[in-house]
XYZ file of C-alpha atoms in Angstrom:
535
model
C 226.858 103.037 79.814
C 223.660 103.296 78.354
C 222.284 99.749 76.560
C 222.541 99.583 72.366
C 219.543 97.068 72.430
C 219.354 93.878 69.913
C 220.381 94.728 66.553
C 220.182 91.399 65.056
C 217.562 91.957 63.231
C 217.937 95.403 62.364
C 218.493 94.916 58.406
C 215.268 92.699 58.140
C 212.266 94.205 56.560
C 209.913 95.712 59.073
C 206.852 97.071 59.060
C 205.927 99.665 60.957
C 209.433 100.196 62.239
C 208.743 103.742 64.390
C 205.223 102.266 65.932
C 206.946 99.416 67.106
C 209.889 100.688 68.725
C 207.638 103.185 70.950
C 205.150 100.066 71.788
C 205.437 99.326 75.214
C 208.334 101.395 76.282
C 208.927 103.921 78.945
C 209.471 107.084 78.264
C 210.967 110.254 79.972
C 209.868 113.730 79.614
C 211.117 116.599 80.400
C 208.888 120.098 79.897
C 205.955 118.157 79.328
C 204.208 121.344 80.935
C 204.991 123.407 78.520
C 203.530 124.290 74.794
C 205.497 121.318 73.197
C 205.575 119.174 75.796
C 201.817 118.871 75.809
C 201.517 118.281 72.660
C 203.809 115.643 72.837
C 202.464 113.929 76.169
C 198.982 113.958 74.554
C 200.446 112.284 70.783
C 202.373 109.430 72.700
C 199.537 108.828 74.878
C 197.296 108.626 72.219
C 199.352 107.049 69.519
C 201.706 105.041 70.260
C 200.651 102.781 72.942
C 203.645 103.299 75.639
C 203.737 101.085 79.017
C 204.530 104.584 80.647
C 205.688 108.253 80.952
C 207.805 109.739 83.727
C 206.672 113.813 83.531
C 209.526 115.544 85.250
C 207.624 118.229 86.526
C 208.946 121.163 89.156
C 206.921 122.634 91.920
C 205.109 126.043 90.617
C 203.054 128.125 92.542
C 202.790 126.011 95.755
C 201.743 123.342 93.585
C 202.576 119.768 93.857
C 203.171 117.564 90.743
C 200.174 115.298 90.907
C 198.228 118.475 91.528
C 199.483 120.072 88.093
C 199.230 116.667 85.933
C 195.297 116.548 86.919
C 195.130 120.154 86.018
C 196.986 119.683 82.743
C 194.837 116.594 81.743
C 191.689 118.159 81.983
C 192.945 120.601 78.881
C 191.342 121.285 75.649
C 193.930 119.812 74.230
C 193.221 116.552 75.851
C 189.344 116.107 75.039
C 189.800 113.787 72.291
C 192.114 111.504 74.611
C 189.439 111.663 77.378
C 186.481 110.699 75.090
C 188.410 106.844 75.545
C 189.549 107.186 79.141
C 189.312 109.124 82.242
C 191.529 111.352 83.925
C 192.225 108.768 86.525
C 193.035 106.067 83.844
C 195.131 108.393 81.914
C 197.099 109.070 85.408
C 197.639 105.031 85.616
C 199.936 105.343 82.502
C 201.219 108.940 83.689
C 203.270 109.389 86.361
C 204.498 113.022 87.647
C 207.919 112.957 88.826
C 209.436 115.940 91.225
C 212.579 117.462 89.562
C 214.423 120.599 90.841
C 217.311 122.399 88.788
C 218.363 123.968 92.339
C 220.168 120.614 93.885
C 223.212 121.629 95.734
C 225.937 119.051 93.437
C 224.513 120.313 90.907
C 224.547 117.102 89.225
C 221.479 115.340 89.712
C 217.328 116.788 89.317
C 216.423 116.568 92.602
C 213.972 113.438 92.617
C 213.812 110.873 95.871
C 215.999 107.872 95.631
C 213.252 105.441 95.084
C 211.915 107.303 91.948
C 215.210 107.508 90.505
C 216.013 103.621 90.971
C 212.831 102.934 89.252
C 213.582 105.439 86.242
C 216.863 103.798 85.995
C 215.456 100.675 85.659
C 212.722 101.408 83.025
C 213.282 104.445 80.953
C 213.967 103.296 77.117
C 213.782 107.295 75.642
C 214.089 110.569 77.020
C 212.731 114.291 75.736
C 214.419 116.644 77.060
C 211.947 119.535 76.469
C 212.884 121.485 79.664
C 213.366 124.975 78.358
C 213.591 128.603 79.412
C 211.844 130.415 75.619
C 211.992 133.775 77.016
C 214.309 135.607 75.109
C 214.609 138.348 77.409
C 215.829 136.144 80.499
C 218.393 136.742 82.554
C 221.930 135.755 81.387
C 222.182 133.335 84.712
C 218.665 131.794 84.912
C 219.132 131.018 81.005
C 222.131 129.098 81.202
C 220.779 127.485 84.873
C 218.008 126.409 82.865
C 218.641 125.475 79.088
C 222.572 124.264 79.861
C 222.514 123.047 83.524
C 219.297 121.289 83.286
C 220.582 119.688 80.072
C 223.894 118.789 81.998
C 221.490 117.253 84.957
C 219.337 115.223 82.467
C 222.207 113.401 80.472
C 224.051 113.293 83.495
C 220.954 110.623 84.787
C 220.092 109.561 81.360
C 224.240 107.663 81.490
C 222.940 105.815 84.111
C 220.030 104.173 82.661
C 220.533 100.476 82.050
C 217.692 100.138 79.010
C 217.945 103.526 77.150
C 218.106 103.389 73.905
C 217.322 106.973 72.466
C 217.529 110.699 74.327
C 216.637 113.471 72.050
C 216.953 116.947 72.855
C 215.283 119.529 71.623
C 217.253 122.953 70.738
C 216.300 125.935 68.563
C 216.816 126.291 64.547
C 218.204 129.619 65.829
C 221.039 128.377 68.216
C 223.412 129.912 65.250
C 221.455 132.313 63.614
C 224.521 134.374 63.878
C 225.142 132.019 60.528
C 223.697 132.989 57.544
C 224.122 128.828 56.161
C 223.147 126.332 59.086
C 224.203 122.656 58.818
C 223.196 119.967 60.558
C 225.801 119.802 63.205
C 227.313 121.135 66.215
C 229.013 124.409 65.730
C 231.531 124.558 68.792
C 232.592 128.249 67.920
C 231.413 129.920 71.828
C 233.881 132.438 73.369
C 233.717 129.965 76.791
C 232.945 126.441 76.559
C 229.750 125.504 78.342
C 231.389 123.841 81.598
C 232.986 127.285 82.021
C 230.006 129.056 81.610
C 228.340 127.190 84.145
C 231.521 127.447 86.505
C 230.957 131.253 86.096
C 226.724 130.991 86.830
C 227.502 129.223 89.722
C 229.936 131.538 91.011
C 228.951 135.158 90.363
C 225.431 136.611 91.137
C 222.864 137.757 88.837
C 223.765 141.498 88.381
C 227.450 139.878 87.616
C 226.324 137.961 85.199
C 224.257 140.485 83.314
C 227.576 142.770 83.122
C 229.205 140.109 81.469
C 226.648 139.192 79.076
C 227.671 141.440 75.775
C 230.739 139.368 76.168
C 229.142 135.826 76.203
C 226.859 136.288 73.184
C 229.066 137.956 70.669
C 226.825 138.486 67.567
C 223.695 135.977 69.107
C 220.568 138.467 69.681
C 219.659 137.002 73.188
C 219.904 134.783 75.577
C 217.785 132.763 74.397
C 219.669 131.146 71.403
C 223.104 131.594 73.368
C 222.272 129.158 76.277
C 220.698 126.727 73.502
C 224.267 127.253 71.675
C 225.637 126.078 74.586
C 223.489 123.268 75.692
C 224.596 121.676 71.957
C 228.129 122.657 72.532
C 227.690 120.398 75.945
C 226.293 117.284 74.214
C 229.181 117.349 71.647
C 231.934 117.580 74.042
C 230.850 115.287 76.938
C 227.529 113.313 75.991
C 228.344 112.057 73.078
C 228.974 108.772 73.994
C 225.078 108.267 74.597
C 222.400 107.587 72.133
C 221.773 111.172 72.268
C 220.409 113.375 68.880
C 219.785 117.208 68.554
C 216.304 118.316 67.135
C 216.163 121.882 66.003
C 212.241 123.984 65.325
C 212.009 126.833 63.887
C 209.362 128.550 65.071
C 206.202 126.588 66.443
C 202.830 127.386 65.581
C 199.392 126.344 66.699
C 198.128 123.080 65.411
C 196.909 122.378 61.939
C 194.617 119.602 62.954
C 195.616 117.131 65.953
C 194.647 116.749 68.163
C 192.419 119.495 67.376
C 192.653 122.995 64.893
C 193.900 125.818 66.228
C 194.913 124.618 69.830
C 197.791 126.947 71.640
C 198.520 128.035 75.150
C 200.725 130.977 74.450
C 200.916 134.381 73.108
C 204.805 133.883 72.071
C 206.505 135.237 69.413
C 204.421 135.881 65.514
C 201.295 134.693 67.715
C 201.384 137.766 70.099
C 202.329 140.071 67.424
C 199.147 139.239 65.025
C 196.526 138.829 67.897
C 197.621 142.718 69.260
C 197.537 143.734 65.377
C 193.878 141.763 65.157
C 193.225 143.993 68.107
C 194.707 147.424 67.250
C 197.929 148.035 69.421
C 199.987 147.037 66.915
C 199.610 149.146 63.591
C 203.739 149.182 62.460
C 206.345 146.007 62.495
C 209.674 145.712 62.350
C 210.400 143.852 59.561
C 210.402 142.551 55.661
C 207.551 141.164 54.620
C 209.578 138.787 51.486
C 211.864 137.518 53.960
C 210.701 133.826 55.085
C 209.423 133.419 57.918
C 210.353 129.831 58.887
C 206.988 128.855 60.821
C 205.705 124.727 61.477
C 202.420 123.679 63.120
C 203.227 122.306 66.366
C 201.403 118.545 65.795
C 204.066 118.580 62.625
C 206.928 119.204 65.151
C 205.948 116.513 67.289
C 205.381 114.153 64.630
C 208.923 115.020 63.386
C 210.385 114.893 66.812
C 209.302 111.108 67.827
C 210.738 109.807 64.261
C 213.946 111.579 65.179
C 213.132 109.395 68.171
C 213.270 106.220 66.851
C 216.441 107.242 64.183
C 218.612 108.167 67.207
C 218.190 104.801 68.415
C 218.412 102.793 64.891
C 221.657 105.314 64.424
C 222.907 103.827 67.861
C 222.443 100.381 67.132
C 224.764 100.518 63.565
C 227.669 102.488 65.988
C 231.098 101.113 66.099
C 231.333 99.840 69.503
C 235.071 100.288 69.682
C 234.543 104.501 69.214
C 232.791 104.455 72.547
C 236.284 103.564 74.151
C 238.349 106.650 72.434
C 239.302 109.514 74.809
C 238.252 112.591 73.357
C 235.126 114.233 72.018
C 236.827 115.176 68.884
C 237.376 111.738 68.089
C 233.725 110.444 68.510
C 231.241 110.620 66.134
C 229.357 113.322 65.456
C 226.066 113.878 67.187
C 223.105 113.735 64.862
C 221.309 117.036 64.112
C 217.919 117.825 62.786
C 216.702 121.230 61.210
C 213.168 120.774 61.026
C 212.342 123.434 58.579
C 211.608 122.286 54.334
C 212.607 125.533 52.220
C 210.103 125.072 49.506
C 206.427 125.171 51.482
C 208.474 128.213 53.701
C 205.789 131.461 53.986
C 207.175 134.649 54.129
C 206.188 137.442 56.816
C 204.209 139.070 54.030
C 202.430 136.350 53.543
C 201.689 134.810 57.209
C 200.230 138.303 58.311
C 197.916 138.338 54.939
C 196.543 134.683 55.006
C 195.870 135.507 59.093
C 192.565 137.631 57.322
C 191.681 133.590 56.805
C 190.057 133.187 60.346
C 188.173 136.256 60.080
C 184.384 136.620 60.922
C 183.269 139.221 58.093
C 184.013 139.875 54.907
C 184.368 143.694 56.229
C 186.916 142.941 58.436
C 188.459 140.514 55.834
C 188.497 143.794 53.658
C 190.147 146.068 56.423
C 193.284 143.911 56.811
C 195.809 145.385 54.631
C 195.176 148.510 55.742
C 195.482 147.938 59.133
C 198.992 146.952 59.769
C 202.254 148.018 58.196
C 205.580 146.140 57.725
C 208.665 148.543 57.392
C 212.243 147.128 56.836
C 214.019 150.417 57.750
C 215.052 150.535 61.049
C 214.615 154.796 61.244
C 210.847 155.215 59.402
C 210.040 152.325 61.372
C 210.898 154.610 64.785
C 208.792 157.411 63.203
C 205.742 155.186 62.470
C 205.720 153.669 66.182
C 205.954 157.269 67.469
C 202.907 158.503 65.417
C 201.118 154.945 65.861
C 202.230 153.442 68.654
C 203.578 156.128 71.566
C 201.575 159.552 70.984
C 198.281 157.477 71.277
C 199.157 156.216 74.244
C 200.204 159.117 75.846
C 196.750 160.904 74.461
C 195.053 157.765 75.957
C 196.520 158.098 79.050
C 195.768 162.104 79.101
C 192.490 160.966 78.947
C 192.508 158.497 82.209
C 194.088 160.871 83.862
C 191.394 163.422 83.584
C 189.331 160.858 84.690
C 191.187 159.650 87.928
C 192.486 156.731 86.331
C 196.055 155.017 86.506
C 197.789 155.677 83.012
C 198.243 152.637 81.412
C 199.075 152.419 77.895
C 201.776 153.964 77.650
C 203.730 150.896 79.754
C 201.793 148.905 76.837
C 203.374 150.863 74.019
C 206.914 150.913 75.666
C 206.628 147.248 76.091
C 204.801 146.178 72.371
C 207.688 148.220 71.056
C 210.687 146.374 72.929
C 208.838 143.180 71.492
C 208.930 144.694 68.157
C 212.393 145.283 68.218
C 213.074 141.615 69.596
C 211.141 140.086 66.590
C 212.671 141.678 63.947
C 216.322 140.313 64.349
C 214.257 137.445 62.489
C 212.119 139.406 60.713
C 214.895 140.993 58.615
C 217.074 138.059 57.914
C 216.889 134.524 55.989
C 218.932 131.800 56.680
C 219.965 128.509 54.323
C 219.381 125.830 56.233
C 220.246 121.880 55.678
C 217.753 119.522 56.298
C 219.401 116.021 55.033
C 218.637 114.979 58.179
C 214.895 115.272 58.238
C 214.148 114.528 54.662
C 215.805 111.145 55.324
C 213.537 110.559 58.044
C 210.039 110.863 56.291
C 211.487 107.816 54.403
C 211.720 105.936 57.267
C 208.087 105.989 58.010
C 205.074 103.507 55.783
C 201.875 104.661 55.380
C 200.516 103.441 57.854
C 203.026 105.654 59.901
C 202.800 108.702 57.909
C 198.940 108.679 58.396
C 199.813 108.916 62.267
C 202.827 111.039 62.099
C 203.037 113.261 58.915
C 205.527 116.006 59.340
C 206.312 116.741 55.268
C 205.793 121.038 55.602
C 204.445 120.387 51.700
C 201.084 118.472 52.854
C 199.790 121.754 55.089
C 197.150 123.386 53.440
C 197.814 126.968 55.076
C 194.508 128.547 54.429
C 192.502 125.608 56.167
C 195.179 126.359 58.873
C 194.902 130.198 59.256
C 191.012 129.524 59.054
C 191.647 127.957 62.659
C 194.447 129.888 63.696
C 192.952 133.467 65.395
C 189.888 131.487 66.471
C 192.075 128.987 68.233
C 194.114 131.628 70.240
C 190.645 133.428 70.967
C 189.046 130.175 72.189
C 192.140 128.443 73.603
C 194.360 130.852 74.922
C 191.999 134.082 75.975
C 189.044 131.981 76.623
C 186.892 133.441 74.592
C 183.341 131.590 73.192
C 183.209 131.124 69.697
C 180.765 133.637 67.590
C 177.175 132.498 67.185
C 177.605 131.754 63.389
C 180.789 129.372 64.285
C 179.113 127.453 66.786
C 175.615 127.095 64.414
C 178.641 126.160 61.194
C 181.741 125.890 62.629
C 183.141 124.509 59.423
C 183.281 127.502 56.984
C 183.615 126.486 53.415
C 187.251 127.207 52.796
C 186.499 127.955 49.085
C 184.306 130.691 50.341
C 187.005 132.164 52.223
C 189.372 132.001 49.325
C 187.011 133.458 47.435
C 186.445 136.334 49.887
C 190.458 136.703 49.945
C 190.607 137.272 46.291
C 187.976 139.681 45.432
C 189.555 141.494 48.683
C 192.928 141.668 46.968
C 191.238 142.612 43.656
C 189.593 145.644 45.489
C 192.675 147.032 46.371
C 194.241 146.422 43.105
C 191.313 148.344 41.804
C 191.777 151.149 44.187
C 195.329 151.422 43.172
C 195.102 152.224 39.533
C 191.948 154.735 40.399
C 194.378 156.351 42.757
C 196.693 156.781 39.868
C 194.387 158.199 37.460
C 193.267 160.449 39.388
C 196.863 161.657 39.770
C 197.437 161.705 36.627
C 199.614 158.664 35.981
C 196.944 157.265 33.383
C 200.024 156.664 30.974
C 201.810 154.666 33.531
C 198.488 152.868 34.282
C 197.865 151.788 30.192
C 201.429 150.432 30.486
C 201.376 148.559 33.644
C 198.058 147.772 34.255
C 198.204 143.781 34.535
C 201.561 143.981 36.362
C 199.586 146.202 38.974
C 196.391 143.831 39.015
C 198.682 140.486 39.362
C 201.032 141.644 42.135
């Protein structure tokens, strides 16, 4: 059984409690390749002055490990680590670890027995980031991925002699068939997860895909069902371990660590305001009031390591003699944390408005609202994409034709549309959401802590972020090189832009009322005229 560590001392004042228990330990992560695992490599390597990380890391590509830890280190997102060490010395305190979900037992990930003995020996925490996001996977690689990987994972992390904390990172939307989330485990799945592996392992793809109406009941994909199920696992058969649930919403770019704007990914609300920036999108799916429950990834990390260190300080104060009861149902609970703070929340309305923030020109600043639509109605919404979306393309691709060329956009518009439909299953709904949990934690922390690892939604300024935000994907994600006026002032004086926003939103307020007098509703216009102008 994993090791509780000394808690003789746990009552004493500390200072510094979170920094401490991170100093000098070695950690575990899983899915450090992806979005949120870099950005959580690159914080613990910068802040928090670990002995070591194990990155679990599978073969991609052809390529080895090692080969994609050098590639990932030399990352944007890595400069401001590299400006104190080189890639070489960051690979002394990194180590890449082979994993492979594909072992025959199906119990363990893969690695070479001397590389497991050693992480046996030394790992204090675990992430499990390993994830499949794609909402549109396949029914079988989901649940191979997101329930058997999470099965493999705990399955090695029992073994450790010096753990102290695993925490495992789910989705805010594993029950968003729930219109009130708690922070708990909701064990309500038609199958429970060792079945639904059971069933993975034995049928093939195209079997599983026939069965998959039946698996997700009222869940939208198959995304948030094999996440369900992953949490369902931990309940029922890891709870015994140090072991806590963290739940995003959905994950932004960064505000500012370790630099503004930085992303690697066009998933999700990113995707759908970069094609609107760029014209393919011109209607969404969706209601613009409804919030929109959206964090900066540095915040999410930041949140994630103190969940860290409470999963640990929660382990140390457990009856002993629980451990010992047969039964899931008779062990405690396994701690859950909704990251999400209702007051700061934006709305849809708003995110797609403030976007206008990282704009160029004041022109194109100007253009904004009247390039994009949100409709809530499910049938005008179909008419809109036809007129905007589909006849375009098929004129468009008229036109290659005629000129020898492949057609192309229509694919485009078929597939911007099936996104469109994806996104708004959370672009029509709101959710209440508990978050004891997390406001409890941002106690926990001093100031020198919350200097280092501020996560409180309430202390993001979102226009300095949206400033960076289209930018960042342009620079970080497509490559692109900033515009000459950014890289002569790259800081642009966000009172300017606010500035720029207003008298934008005062033109159209303008328009508005000259658009009713002219027809004819000057007697509505007398009445309602500051209503109109402060909307």
């Amino acid at each position: 059984m994993a090791a509780k560590g000394n808690s003789a001392d746990r009552n004493a004042p500390e200072l510094n409690r979170v920094l401490s228990f991170y100093r000098n330990s070695t950690i575990l992560l899983t899915g450090g390749t992806g979005f949120l695992g870099k950005v959580l490599l690159e914080k613990i390597l910068r802040c928090l002055g670990v002995r070591k990380v194990f990155l679990a890391v599978r073969i991609k590509d052809g390529r080895k490990p090692a080969e994609r830890l050098q590639e990932l280190l030399k990352d944007a997102l890595f400069d401001r680590l590299r400006q104190d060490a080189t890639v070489e010395q960051l690979l002394e305190r990194v180590e890449p670890v082979e994993i492979s979900l594909e072992a025959g037992d199906g119990l363990g990930l893969g690695m070479d027995e001397t590389t497991e003995t050693r992480l046996l020996q030394q790992t204090d925490v675990i992430f499990n980031v390993l994830a499949s996001v794609k909402f549109n996977e396949s029914i079988k690689n989901a649940v191979d991925t997101n329930v058997g990987g999470t099965r493999r994972v705990l399955q090695l992390a029992r073994r450790m002699q010096r753990l102290k904390a695993v925490v495992h990172v789910s989705t805010l939307y594993s029950n968003c068939d729930r219109t009130h989330i708690r922070e708990r485990v909701y064990d309500d799945t038609l199958l429970r997860p060792e079945a639904v592996l059971n069933l993975s392992k034995l049928l093939s793809a195209d079997e599983m895909d026939g069965l998959q109406h039946c698996l997700l009941g009222s869940l939208p994909n198959t995304y948030t069902y094999s996440k369900k199920c992953a949490e369902s696992l931990i309940q029922q058969h890891f709870s015994d371990l140090p072991v806590g649930i963290f739940r995003p919403p959905i994950v932004l770019s960064t505000y500012r660590e370790p630099i503004a704007g930085w992303t690697d990914n066009l998933n999700g609300p990113a995707g759908l305001c970069l094609w609107t920036v760029k014209g393919y999108v011109r209607v969404i799916h969706g209601n613009g009031r409804k919030k929109a429950n959206l964090v900066p990834v540095d915040y999410c990390v930041n949140a994630l390591l103190v969940a860290g260190f409470d999963v640990a300080d929660r382990s140390m104060a457990r009856d002993p003699a629980q451990d010992s009861r047969s039964g899931w149902e008779t062990v405690q609970p396994v701690p859950v944390y909704n990251y999400l703070y209702d007051r700061p929340n934006l709305t849809w309305g708003r995110y797609m408005g403030t976007v206008s923030m990282g704009f160029d020109g004041w022109i194109k600043r100007l253009c904004w609202p009247h390039s994009y639509t949100i409709v809530p109605n499910r049938a005008l919404f179909r008419v809109l994409s036809l007129c905007c979306h589909t006849v375009p393309a098929w004129l468009l691709d008229f036109v290659r034709q005629l000129r020898g060329k492949r057609p192309l956009y229509r694919r485009m518009a078929a597939k911007t549309n099936r996104f469109l439909e994806t996104m708004a299953y959370f672009g029509l709904r709101e959710w209440q959401i508990a978050n004891e949990n997390v406001v409890r934690l941002r106690t926990l922390l001093t100031p020198t802590e919350a200097s280092l690892l501020e996560f409180d939604l309430s202390t993001v300024d979102w226009d300095e972020y949206f400033q960076a935000y289209i930018p960042g994907i342009r620079r970080y994600y497509l490559g692109e090189l900033p515009a000459a006026r950014d890289r002569t002032n790259p800081a642009q004086p966000l009172a300017w832009n606010r500035r720029i926003q207003f008298l934008c939103r005062l033109l159209h307020r303008l328009m508005w009322v000259l658009i009713c007098l002219k027809l004819g509703h000057r007697l509505y216009v007398r009445r309602n005229l500051f209503s109109i102008l402060i909307a």
